PDB file of C-alpha atoms and ligand atoms in Angstrom:
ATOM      1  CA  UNK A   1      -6.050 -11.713  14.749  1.00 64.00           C
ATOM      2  CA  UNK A   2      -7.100 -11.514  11.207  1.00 89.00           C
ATOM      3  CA  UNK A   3      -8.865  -8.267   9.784  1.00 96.00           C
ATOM      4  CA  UNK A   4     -11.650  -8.073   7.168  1.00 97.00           C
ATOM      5  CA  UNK A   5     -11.016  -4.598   5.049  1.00 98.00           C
ATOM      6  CA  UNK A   6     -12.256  -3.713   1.841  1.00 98.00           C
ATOM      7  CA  UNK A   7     -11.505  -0.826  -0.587  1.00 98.00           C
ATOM      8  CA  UNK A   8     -11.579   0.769  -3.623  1.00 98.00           C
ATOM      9  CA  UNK A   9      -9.300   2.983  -6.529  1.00 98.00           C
ATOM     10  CA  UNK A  10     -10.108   7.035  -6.296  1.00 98.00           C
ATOM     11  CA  UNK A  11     -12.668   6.421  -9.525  1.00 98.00           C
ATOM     12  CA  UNK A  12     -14.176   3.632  -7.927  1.00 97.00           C
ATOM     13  CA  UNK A  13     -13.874   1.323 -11.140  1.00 98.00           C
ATOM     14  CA  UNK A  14     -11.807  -1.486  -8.906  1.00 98.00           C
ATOM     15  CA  UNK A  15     -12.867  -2.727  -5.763  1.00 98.00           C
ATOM     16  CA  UNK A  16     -11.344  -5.436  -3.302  1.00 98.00           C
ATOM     17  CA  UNK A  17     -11.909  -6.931  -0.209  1.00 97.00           C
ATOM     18  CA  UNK A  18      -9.158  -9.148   1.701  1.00 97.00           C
ATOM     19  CA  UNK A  19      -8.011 -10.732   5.054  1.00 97.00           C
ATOM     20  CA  UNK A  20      -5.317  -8.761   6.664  1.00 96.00           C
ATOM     21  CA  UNK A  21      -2.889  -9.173   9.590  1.00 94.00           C
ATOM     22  CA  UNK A  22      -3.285  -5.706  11.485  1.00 95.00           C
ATOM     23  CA  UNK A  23       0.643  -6.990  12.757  1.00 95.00           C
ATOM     24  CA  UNK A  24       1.488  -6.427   9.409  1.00 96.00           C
ATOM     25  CA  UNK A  25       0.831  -3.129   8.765  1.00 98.00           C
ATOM     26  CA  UNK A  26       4.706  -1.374   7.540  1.00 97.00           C
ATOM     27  CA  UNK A  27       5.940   1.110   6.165  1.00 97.00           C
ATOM     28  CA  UNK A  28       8.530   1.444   3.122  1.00 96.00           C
ATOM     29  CA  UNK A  29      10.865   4.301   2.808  1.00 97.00           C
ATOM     30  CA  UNK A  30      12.822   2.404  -0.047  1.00 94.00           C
ATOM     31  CA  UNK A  31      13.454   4.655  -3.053  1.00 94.00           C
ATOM     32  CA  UNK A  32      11.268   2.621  -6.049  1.00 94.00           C
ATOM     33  CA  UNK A  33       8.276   3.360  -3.321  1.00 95.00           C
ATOM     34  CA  UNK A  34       9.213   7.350  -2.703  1.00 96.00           C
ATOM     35  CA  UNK A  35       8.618   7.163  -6.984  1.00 96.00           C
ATOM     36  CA  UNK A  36       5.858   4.714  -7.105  1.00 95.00           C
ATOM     37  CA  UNK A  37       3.588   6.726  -4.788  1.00 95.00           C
ATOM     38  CA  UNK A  38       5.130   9.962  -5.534  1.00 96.00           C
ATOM     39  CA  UNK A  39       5.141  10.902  -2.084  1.00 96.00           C
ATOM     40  CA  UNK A  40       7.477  10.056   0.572  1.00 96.00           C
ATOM     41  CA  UNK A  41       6.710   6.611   1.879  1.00 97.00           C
ATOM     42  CA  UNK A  42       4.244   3.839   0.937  1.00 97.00           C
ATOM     43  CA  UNK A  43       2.397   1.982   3.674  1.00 98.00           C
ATOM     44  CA  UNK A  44       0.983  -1.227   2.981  1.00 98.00           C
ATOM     45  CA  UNK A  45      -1.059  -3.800   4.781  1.00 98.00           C
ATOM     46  CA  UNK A  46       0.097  -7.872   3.881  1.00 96.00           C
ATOM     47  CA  UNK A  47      -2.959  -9.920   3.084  1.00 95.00           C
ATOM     48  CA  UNK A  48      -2.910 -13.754   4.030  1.00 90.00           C
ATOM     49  CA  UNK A  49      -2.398 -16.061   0.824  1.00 87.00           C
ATOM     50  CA  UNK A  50      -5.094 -15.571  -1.455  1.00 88.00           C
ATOM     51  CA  UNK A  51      -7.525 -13.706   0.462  1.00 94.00           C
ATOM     52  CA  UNK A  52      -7.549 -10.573  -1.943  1.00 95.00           C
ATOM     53  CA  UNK A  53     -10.777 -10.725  -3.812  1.00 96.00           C
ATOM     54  CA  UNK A  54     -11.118  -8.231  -6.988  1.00 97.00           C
ATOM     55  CA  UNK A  55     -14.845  -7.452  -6.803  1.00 98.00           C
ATOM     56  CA  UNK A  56     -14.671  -5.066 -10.101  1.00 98.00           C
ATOM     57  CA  UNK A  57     -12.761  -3.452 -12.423  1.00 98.00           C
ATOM     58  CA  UNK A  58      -9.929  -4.791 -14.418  1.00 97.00           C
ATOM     59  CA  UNK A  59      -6.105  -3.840 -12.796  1.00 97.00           C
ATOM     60  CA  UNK A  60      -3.051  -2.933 -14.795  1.00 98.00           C
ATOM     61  CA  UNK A  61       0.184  -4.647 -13.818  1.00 96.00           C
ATOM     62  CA  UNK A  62       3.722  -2.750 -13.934  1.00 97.00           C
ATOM     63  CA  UNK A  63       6.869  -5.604 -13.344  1.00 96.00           C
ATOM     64  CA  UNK A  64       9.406  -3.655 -11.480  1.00 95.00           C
ATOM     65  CA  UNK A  65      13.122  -4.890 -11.293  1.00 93.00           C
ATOM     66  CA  UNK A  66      14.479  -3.327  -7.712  1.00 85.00           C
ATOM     67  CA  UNK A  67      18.368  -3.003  -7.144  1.00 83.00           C
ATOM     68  CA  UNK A  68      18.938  -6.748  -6.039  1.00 85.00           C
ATOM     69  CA  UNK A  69      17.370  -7.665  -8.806  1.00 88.00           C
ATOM     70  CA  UNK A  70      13.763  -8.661  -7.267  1.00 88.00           C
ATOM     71  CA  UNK A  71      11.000  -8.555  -9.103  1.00 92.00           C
ATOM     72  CA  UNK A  72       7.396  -7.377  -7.992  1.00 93.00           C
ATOM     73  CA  UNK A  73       4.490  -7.005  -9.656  1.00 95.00           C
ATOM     74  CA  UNK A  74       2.665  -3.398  -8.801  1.00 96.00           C
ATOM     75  CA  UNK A  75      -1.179  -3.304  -9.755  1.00 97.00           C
ATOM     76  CA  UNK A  76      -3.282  -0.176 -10.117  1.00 98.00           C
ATOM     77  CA  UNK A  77      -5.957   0.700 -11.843  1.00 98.00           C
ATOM     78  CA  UNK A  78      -5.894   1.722 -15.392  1.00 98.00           C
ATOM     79  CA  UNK A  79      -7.971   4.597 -15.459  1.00 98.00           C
ATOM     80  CA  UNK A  80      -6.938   6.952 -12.215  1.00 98.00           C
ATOM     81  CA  UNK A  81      -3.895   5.409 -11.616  1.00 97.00           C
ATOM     82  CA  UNK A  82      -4.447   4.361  -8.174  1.00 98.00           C
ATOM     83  CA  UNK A  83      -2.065   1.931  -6.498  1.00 98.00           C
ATOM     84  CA  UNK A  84      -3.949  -1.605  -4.939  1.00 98.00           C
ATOM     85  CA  UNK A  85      -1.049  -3.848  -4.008  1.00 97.00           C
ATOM     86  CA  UNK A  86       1.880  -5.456  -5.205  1.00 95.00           C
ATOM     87  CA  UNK A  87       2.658  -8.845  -5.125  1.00 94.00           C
ATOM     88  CA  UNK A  88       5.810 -11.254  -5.768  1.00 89.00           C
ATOM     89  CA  UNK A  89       6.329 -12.772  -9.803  1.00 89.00           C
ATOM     90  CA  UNK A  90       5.626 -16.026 -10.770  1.00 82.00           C
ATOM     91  CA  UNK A  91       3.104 -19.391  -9.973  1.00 82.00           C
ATOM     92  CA  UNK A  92       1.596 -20.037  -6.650  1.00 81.00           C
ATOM     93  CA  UNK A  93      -0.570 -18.456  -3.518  1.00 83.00           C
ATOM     94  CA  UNK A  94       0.430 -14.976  -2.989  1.00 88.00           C
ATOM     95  CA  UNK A  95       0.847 -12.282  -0.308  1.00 92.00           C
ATOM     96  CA  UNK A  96      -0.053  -9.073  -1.683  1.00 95.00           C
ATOM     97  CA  UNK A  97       1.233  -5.958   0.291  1.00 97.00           C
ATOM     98  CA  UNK A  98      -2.300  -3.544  -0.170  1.00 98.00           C
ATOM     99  CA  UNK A  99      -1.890  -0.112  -0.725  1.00 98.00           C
ATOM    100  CA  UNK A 100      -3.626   0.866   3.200  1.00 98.00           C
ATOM    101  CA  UNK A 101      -4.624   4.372   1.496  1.00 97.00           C
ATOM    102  CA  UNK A 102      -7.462   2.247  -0.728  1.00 98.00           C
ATOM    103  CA  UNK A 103      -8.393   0.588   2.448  1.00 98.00           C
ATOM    104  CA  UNK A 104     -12.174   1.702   3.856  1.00 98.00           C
ATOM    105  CA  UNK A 105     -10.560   1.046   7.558  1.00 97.00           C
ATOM    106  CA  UNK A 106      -7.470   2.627   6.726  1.00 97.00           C
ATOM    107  CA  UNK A 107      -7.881   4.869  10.008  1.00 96.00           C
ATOM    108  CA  UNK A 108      -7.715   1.349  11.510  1.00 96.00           C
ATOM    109  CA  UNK A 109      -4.512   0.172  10.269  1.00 97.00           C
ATOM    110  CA  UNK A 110      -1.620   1.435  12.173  1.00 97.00           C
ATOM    111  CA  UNK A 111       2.610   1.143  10.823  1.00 97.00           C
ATOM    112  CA  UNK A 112       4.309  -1.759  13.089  1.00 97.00           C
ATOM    113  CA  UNK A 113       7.499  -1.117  11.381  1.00 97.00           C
ATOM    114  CA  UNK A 114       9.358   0.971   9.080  1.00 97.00           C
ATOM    115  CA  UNK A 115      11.351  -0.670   6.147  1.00 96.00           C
ATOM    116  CA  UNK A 116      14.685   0.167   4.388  1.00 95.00           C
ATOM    117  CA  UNK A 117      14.633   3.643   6.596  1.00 96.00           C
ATOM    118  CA  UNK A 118      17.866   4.140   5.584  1.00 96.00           C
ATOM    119  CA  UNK A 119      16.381   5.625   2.597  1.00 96.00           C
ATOM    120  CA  UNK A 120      13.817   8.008   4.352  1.00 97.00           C
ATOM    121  CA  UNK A 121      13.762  11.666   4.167  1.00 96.00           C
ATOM    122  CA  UNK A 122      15.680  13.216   6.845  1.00 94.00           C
ATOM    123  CA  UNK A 123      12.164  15.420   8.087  1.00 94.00           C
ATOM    124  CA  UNK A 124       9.617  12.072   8.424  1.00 93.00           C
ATOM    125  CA  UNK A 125      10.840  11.758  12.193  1.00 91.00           C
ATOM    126  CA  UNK A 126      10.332  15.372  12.586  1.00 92.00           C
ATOM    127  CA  UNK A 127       6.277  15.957  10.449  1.00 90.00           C
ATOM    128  CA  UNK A 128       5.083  16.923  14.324  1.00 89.00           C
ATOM    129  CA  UNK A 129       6.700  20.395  14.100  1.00 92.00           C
ATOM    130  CA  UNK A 130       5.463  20.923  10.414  1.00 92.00           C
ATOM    131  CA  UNK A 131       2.795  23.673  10.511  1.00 93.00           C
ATOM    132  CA  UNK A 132      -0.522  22.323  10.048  1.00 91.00           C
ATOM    133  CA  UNK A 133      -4.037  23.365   8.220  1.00 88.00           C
ATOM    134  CA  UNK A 134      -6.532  21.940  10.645  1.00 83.00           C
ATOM    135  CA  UNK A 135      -9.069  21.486   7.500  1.00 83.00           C
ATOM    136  CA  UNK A 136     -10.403  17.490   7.938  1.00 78.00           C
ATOM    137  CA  UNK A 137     -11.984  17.171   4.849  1.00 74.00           C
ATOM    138  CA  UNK A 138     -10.398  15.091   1.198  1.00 69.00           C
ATOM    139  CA  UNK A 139      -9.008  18.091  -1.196  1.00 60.00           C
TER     140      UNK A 139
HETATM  141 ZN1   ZN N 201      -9.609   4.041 -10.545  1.00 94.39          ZN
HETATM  142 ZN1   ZN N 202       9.560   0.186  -0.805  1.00 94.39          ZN
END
């Protein structure tokens, strides 16, 4: 069941490929990820251990502390400020949870499940009955 993807930062300076589980694919609604993306929830695709390959580009690393007092380690790149992944702190293999807006197939990768929804903004069950600008293209 496991899913080549590959991807890339908006400037292009950092690019990855990685093994994904496309039964993996979640959504986060948790408040650090409503002000890490600036937007309203983060989706994110878990790779299997050590199957994320950096193919360019250098990535800058931000240690966030959440309210239990987890720590994860958020990468982006330096220059646009693109999110890649996070991944836990510390020594050994890792699952990192890639950003599936980087991802090339990221039409592919569909939410199984939505995280901490507690936290979500009241109108996310509701987007169908927002007006919408049929335009297809990337602003
Ligand atoms: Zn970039
Ligand atoms: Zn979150």
């Amino acid at each position: 069941m496991d899913m080549k993807i590959d991807g890339r930062c908006h400037c292009a300076r950092i690019t990855y490929e990685a093994e994904i589980d496309p039964e993996k694919v979640l959504i986060c609604h948790c408040g650090d990820c409503q002000t890490l993306t600036g937007s309203t929830f983060r989706t994110v695709a878990l790779t299997y251990e050590d199957t994320f390959k950096l193919l360019s580009g250098e990535l800058k690393t931000y240690v966030k502390t959440g309210e239990s007092g987890a720590k994860r380690q958020q990468s982006f790149c330096p220059e646009c400020g693109t999110p890649i992944y996070s991944s836990t702190v510390g020594e050994g293999p890792k699952v990192h949870a890639i950003r599936v807006g980087t991802a090339r197939q990221r039409d592919e990768l569909v939410p199984k499940k939505q995280l901490w929804f507690r936290s979500a903004q009241h109108w996310v069950t509701d987007l169908g009955s927002v007006e919408k600008d049929r335009k297809a293209a990337s602003s």
